[in-house]
mmCIF file of C-alpha atoms in Angstrom:
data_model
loop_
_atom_site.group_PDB
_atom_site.id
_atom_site.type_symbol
_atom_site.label_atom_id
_atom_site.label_comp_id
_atom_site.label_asym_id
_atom_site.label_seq_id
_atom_site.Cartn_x
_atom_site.Cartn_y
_atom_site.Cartn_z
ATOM 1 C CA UNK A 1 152.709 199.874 132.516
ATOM 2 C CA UNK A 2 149.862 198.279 131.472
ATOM 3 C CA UNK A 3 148.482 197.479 128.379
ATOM 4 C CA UNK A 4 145.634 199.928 128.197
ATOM 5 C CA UNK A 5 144.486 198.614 124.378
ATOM 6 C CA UNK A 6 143.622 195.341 126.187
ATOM 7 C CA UNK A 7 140.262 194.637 125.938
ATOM 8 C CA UNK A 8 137.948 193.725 128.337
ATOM 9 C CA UNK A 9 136.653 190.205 127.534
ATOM 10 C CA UNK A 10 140.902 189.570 128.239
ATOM 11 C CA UNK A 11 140.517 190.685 132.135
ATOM 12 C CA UNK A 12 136.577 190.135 133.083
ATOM 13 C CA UNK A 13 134.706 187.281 134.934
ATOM 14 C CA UNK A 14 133.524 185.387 132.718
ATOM 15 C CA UNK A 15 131.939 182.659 135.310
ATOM 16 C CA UNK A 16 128.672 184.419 136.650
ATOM 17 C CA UNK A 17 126.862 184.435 139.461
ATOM 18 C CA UNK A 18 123.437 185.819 138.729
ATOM 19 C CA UNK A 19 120.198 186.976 140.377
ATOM 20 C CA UNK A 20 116.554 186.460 139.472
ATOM 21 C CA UNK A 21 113.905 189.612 139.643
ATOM 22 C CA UNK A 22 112.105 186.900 142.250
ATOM 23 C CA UNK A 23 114.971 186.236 144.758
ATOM 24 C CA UNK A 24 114.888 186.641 148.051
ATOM 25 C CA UNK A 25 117.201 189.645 149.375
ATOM 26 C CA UNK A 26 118.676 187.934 151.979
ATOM 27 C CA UNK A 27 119.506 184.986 149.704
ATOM 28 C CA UNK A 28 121.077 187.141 147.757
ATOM 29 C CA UNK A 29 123.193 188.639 150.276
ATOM 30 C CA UNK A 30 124.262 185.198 151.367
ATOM 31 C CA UNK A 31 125.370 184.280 147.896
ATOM 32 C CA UNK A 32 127.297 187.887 147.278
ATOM 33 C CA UNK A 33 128.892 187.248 150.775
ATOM 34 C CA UNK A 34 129.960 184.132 150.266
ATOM 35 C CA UNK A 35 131.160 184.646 146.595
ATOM 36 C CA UNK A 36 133.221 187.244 147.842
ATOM 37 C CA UNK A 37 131.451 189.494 145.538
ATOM 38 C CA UNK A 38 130.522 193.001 145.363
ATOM 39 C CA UNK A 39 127.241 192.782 143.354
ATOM 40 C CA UNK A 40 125.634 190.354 140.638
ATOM 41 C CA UNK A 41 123.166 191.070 137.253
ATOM 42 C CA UNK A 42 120.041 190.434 137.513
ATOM 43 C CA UNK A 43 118.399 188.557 134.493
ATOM 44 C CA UNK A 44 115.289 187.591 133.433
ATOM 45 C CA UNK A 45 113.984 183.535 132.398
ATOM 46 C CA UNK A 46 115.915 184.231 128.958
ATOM 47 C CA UNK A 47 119.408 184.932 130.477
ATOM 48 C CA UNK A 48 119.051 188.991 129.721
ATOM 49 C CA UNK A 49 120.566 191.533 131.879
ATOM 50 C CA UNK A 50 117.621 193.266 133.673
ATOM 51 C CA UNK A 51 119.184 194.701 136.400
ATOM 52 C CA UNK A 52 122.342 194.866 138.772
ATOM 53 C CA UNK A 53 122.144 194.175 142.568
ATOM 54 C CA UNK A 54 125.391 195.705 144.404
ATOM 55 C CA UNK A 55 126.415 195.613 148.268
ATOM 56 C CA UNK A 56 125.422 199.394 148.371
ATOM 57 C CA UNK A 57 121.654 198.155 147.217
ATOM 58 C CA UNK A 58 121.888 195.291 150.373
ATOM 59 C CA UNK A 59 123.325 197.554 152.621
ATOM 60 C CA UNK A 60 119.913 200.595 151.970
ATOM 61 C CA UNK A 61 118.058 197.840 153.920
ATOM 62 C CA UNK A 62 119.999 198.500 157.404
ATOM 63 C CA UNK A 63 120.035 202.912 156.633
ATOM 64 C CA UNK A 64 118.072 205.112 158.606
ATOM 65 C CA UNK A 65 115.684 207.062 156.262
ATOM 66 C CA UNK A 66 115.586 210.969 156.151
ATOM 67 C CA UNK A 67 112.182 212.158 155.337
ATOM 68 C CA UNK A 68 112.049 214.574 152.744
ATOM 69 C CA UNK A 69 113.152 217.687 153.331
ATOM 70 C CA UNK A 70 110.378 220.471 153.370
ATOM 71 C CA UNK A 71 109.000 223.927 154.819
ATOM 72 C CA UNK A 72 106.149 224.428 156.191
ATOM 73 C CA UNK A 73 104.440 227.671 155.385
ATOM 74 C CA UNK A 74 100.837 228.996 157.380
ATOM 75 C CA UNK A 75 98.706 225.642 157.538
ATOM 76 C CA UNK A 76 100.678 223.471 154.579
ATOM 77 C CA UNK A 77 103.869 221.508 153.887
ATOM 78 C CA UNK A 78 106.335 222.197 150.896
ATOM 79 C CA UNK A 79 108.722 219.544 149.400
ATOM 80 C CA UNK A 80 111.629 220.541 147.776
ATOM 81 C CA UNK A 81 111.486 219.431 144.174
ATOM 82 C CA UNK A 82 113.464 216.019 143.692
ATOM 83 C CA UNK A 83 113.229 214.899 147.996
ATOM 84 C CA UNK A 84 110.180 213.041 148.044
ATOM 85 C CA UNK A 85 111.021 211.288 144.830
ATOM 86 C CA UNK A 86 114.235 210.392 146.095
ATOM 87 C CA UNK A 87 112.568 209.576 149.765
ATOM 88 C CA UNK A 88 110.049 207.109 147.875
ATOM 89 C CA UNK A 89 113.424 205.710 146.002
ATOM 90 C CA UNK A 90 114.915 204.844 149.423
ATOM 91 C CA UNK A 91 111.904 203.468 151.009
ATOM 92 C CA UNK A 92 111.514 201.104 148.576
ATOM 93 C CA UNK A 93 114.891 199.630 148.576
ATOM 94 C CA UNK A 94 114.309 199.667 152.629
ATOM 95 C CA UNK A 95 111.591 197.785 152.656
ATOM 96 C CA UNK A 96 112.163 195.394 149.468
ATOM 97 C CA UNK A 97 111.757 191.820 149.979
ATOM 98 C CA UNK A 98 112.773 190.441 146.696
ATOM 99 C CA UNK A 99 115.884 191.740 144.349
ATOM 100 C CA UNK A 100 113.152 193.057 141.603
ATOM 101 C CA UNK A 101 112.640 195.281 144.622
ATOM 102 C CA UNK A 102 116.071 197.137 145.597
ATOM 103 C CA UNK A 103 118.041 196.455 142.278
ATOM 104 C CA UNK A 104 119.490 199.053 139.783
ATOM 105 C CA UNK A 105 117.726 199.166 136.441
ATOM 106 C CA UNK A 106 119.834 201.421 134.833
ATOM 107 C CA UNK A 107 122.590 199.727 134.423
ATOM 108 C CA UNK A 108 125.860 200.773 132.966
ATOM 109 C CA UNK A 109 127.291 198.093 130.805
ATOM 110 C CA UNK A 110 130.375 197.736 128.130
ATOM 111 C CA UNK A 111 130.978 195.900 125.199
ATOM 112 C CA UNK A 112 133.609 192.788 125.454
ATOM 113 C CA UNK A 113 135.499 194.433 122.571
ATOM 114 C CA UNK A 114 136.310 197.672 124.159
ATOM 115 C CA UNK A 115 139.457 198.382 126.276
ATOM 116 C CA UNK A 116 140.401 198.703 129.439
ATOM 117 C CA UNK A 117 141.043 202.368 129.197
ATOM 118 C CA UNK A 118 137.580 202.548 128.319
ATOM 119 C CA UNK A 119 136.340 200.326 131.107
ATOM 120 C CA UNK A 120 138.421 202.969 133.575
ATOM 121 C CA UNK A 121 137.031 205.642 132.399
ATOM 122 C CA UNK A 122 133.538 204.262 131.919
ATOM 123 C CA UNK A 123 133.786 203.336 135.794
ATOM 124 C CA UNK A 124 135.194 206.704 136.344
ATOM 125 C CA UNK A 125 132.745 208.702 134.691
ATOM 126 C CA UNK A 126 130.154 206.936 135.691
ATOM 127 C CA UNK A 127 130.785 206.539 139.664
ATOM 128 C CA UNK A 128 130.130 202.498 139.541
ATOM 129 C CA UNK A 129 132.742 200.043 140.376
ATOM 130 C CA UNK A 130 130.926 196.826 138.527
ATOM 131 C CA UNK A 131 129.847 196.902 135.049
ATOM 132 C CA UNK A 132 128.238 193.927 133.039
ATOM 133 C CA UNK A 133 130.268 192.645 129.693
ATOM 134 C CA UNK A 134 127.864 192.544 126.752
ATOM 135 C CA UNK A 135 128.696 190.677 123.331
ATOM 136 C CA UNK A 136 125.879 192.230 121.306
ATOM 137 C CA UNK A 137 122.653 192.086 123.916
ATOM 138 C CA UNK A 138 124.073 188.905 125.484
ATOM 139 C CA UNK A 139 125.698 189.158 128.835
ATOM 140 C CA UNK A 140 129.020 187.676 128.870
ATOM 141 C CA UNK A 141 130.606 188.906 131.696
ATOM 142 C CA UNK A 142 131.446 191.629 134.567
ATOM 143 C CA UNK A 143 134.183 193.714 135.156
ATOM 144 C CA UNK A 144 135.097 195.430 138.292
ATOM 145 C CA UNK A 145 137.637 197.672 139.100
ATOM 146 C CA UNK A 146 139.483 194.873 141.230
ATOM 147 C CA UNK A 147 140.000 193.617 137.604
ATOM 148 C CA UNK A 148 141.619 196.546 136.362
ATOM 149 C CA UNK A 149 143.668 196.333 139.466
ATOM 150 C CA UNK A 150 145.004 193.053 139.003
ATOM 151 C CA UNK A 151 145.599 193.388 135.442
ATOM 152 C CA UNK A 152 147.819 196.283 136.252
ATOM 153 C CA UNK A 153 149.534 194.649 138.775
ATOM 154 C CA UNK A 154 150.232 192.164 136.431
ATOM 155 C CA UNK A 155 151.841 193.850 133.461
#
């Protein structure tokens, strides 16, 4: 069984490949592809997380977009609450040039110090499969569930 109380710093990749706001998305395609990664932070000049590209984010750029859905009542159109905002969301990761453009800036991140129970259910909870390892506000590292994986096939 594995060691749940393990914490994460003991079982995350610690040698990052990150993104710059600026970068060109189908550079950074090319570099997740041949990484053999699922996704990569984003950080600013100083080294701080800013933001999280992921395959999903890449992959918007080839979806067919669904216009918002609406009714149209006597001469005018009416959105449902939450579509258009979620339409304009889509668009712009469709159209994005650079990864400022179609990365996540909410990011879900854990601390190195926490375990890999918490990790699991983090990644759980949260429906994300790649979180960034802070020490403090410094990104350290990034733990996917492929981590978790291998650790427990490990123990």
């Amino acid at each position: 069984m594995i060691q749940l109380k393990t914490e994460v710093r003991d079982i995350m990749t610690k040698e990052l490949i990150t993104l710059k706001e600026d970068t060109p998305v189908k550079e950074a395609a090319r570099i997740l592809s041949e990484a053999k990664i699922s996704g990569a932070p984003v950080v600013d000049d100083e080294g701080r997380l800013i933001g999280l590209v992921t395959e999903s984010d890449l992959v918007v750029q080839d979806v067919r977009l669904h216009f918002p859905t609406y009714i149209q009542l006597l001469d005018g159109y009416i959105y449902f609450p939450g579509s258009l905002k979620r339409f304009e969301e889509e668009f712009k990761k469709a159209v994005g040039a650079k990864v400022g453009d179609i990365m996540d800036t909410d990011v879900v991140t854990i601390d190195e110090h926490a375990t890999i129970e918490d990790a699991a259910t983090l990644m759980t909870e949260k429906d994300v499969g790649l979180v960034p390892v802070l020490s403090g506000n410094n990104l350290v590292g990034i733990i996917a569930k492929r981590d978790i994986v291998r650790s427990i096939s490990r123990s």
